[in-house]
XYZ file of C-alpha atoms in Angstrom:
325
model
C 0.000 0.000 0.000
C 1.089 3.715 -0.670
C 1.999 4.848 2.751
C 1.318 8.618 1.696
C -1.960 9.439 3.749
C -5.203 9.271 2.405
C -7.022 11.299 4.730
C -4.615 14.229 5.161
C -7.359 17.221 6.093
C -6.939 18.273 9.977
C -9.671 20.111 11.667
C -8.777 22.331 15.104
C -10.945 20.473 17.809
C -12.585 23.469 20.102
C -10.519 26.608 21.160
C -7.189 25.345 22.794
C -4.806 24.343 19.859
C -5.976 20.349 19.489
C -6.050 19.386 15.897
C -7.594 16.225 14.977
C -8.054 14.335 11.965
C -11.625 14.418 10.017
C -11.271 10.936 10.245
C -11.205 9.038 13.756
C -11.614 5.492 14.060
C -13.673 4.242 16.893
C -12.841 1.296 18.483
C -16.270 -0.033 20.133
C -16.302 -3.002 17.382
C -12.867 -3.968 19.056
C -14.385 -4.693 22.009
C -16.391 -7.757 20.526
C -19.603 -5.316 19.933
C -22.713 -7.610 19.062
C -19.760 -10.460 17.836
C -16.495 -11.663 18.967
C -13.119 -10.219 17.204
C -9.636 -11.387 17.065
C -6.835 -9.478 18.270
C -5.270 -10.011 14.953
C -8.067 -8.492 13.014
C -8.045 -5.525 15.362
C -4.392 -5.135 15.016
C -4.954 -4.906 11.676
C -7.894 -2.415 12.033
C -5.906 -0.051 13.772
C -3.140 -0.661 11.283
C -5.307 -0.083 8.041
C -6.486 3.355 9.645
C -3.102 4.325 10.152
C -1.828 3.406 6.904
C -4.963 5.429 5.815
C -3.539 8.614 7.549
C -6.317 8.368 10.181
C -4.401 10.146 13.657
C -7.646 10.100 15.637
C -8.950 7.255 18.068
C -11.569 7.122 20.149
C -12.497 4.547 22.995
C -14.127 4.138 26.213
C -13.724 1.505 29.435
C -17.362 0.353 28.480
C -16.014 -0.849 25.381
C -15.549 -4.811 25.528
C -15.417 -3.973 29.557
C -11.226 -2.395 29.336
C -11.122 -4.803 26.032
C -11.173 -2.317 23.377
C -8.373 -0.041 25.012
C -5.932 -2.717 25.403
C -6.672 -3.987 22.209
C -6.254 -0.558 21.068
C -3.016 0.041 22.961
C -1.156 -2.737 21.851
C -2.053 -1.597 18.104
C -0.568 2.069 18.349
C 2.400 0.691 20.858
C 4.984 1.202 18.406
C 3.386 4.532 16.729
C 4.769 7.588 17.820
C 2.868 9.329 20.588
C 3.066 13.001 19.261
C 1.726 11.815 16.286
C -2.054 10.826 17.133
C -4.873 12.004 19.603
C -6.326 9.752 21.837
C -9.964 10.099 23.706
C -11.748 7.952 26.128
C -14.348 8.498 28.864
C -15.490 8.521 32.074
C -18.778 7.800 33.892
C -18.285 3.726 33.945
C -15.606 2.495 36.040
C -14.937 -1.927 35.606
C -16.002 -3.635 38.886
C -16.316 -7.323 39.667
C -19.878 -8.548 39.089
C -21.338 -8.798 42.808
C -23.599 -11.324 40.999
C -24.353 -13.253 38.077
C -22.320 -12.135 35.144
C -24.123 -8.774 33.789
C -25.664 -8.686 30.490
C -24.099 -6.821 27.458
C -23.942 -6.165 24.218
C -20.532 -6.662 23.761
C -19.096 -10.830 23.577
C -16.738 -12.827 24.915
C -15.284 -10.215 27.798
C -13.707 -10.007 30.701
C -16.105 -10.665 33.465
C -16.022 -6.913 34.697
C -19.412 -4.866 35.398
C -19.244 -1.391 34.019
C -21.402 0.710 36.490
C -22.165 4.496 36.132
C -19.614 6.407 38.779
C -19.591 10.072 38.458
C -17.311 11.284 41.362
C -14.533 13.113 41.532
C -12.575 9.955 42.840
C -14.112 7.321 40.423
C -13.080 10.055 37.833
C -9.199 9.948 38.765
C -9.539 6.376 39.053
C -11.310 5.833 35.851
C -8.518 7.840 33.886
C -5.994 5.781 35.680
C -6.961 3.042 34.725
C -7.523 3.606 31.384
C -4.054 4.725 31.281
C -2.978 1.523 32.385
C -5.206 -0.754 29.859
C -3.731 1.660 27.255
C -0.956 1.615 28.108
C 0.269 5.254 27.829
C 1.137 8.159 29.844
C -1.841 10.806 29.066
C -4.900 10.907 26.974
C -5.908 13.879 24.654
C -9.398 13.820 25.004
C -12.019 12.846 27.927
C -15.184 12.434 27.550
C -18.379 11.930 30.014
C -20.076 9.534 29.137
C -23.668 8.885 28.618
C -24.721 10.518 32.209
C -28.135 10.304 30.576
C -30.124 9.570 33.788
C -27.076 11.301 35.958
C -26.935 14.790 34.781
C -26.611 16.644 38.478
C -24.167 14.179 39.102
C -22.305 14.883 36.394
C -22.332 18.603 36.780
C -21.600 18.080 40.412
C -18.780 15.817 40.210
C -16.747 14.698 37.049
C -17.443 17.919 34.635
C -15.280 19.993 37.451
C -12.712 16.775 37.823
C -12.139 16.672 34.330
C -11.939 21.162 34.187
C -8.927 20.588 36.834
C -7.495 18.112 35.098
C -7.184 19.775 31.974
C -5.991 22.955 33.883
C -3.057 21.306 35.461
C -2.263 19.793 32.077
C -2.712 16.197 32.753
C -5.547 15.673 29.953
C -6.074 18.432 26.844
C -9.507 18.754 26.502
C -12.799 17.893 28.157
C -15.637 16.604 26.273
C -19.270 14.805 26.584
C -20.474 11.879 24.832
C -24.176 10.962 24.424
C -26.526 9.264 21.932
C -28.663 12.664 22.758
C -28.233 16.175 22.057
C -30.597 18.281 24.570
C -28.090 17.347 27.748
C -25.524 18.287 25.662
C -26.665 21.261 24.257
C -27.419 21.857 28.030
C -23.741 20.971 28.843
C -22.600 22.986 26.212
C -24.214 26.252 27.934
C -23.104 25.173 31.442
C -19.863 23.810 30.875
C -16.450 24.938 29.732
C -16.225 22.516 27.102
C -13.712 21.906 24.492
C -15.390 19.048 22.117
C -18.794 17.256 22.473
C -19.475 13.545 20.912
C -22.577 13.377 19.015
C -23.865 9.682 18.341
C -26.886 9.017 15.834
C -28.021 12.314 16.266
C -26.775 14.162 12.991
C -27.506 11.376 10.235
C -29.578 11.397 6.824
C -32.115 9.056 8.976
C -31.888 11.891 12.302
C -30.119 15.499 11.498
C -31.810 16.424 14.639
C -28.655 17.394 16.554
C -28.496 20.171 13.558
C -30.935 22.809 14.789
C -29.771 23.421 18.229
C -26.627 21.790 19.206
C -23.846 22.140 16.156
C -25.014 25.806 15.623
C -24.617 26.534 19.234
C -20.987 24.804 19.220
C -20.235 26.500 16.173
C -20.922 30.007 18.200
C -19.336 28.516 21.268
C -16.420 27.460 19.442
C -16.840 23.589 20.961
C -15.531 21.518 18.309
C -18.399 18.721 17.541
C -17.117 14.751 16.674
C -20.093 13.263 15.256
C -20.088 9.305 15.415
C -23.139 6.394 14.869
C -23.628 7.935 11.187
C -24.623 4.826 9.557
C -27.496 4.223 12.842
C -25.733 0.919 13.558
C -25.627 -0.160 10.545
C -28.923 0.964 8.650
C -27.329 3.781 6.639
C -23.930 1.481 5.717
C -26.230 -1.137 3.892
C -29.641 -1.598 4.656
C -29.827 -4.643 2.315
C -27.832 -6.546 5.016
C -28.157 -4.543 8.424
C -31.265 -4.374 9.684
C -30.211 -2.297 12.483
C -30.975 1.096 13.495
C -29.667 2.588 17.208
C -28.887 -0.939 18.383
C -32.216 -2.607 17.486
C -33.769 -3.675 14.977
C -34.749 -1.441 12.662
C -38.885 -0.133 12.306
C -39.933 -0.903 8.759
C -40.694 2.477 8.276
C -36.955 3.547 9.195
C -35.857 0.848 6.797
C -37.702 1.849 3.744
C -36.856 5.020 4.243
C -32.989 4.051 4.126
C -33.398 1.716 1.151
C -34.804 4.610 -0.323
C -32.064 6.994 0.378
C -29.673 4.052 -1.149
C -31.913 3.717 -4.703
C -31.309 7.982 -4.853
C -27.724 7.807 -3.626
C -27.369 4.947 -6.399
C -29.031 7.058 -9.328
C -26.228 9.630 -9.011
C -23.084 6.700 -8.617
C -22.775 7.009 -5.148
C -23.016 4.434 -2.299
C -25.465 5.458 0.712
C -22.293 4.628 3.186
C -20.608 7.665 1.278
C -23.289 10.026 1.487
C -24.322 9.084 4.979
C -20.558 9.956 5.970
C -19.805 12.778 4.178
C -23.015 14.331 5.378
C -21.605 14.534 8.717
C -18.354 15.757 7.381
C -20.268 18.593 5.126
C -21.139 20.261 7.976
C -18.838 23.113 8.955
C -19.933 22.889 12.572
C -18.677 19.148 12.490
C -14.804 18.613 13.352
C -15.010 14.823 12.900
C -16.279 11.752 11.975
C -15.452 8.483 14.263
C -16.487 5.312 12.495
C -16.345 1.905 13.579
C -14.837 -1.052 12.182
C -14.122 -4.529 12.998
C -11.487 -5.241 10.405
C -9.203 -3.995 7.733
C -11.645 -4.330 4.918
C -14.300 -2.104 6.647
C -11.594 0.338 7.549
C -10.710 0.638 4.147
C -14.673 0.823 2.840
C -15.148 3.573 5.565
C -11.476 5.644 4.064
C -12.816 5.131 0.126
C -16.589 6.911 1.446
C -14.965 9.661 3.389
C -13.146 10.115 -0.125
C -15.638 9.301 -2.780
C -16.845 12.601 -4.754
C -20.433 13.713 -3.798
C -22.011 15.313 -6.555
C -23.587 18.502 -5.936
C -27.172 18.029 -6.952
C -27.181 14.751 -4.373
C -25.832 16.708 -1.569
C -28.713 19.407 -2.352
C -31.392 16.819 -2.747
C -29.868 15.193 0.672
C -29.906 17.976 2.725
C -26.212 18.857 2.987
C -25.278 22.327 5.200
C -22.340 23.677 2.830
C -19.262 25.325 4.810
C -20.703 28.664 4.140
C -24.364 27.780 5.756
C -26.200 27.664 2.205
């Protein structure tokens, strides 16, 4: 393969000098999300978004229960540090089961229970160990994540943890992750962010996260990561992935995607392309995260990012030009 990089555009993540490729990679497939994956094949993940120029990776302790950032680790062990920005986040810390093994959608993990901690001492002890399972000295980017049902706590304990943290210099920016964007558009007003994680909430199927949240960022100058853009899987091929936000997908919500791939088709263009790139368009948006569970989607996800769009399908699709036309 060409080692020059394929995805060479960098994008300043909020107001304090982090750059950040459009491109992250997000590693919740590495932790054996929905099916089991070797450590080979996630090596090699990691290693075909590198080769791609992706500098950008995203995990979390929830993902695979610690598996997805060792696994993630041991792939960028031998890359150089200065070279690539790493986020996790904070809100589930491991803990024995104190019962039966608890359910989860991820397979074949360590027998750990992630429960929702949002103190200022299960935040230091989060970060360190995520340090630990990742095997490096610092971490770029931390997010809170999904404090859905725990917002006081959040605002009462982690959000100033993290603002301390990233004071002193241990971490460089402090960011919240949801599947949601009211709480963080809330967060976003309260909170001396520097990034926010949007998941399913600014895709061709949902764009809701569009009206309120990116133009607030955008005025805010919080850079905005958007990940879930295919809904799980709907948007990537909805010929053979039935599912949308985890589940499976309404009828409704799958006709509607099959139709977006017939239009999407008409002009050349796969519906994985247009559903990434319409995230990408928007000049509120500082990244993309996408997951993959081997080299083959890595390199499917690279050729959409890159694949032309043509300009009457972005219209027709909705797509917010950099200049807000």
């Amino acid at each position: 393969m060409d080692d020059s990089p394929v995805i060479p555009e960098r994008r300043s993540l909020g107001r304090r000098g982090l750059v950040v490729t459009c491109l992250g990679l997000g590693t919740a497939p590495l932790g054996n999300l929905f099916a089991a994956v070797s450590d080979a094949a996630a090596d090699a993940t990691v290693g075909a978004a590198w080769d791609a120029g992706i500098r950008f990776f995203d995990t979390a302790p929830l993902y695979g229960h610690g598996l997805a950032e060792r696994r993630l680790g041991r792939a960028l062990a031998s890359r150089p540090r200065d070279e690539f920005v790493l986020a996790t986040k904070v809100g589930r810390v491991l803990r024995p089961p104190s019962g039966a093994a608890p359910t989860s959608v991820f397979t074949d993990v360590p027998n750990l229970d992630p429960v929702f901690a949002y103190s200022r001492d299960d935040t230091l002890r989060s970060i360190e160990a995520s340090l630990e399972r990742l095997g490096v000295d610092r971490v770029d980017v931390v997010h809170v994540h999904d404090p859905d049902d725990h917002e006081a706590a959040a605002m009462a304990g982690v959000f100033p943890a993290l603002i301390e943290l990233r004071d002193q210099g241990v971490i460089g920016a402090v960011g919240a992750g949801m599947n949601q964007w009211p709480m963080l558009d809330r967060f976003v007003q309260r909170v001396d962010l520097d990034c926010v994680l949007l998941a399913g909430r600014y895709t061709l199927l949902d764009p809701s996260g569009g009206d309120v949240l990116l133009p607030r960022c955008a005025e805010r100058g919080v850079g905005v990561i958007i990940g879930g853009v295919f809904n799980s899987g709907l948007l990537a091929d909805p010929d053979a992935n039935a599912t949308y936000d985890y589940a499976t997908a309404p009828p409704r919500m799958r006709a509607r995607a099959m139709a977006l791939r017939d239009r999407c088709a008409d002009a050349g263009v796969t519906l994985a392309a247009a559903a990434l790139q319409f995230a990408l368009a928007h000049p509120a948006v500082t990244a993309v995260v996408v997951g993959a569970r081997s080299e083959a989607e890595m390199r499917t996800d690279v050729a959409a990012a890159g694949a032309p769009i043509p300009d009457a399908l972005a219209e027709h699709l909705g797509f917010v030009s950099p200049h807000g036309d």
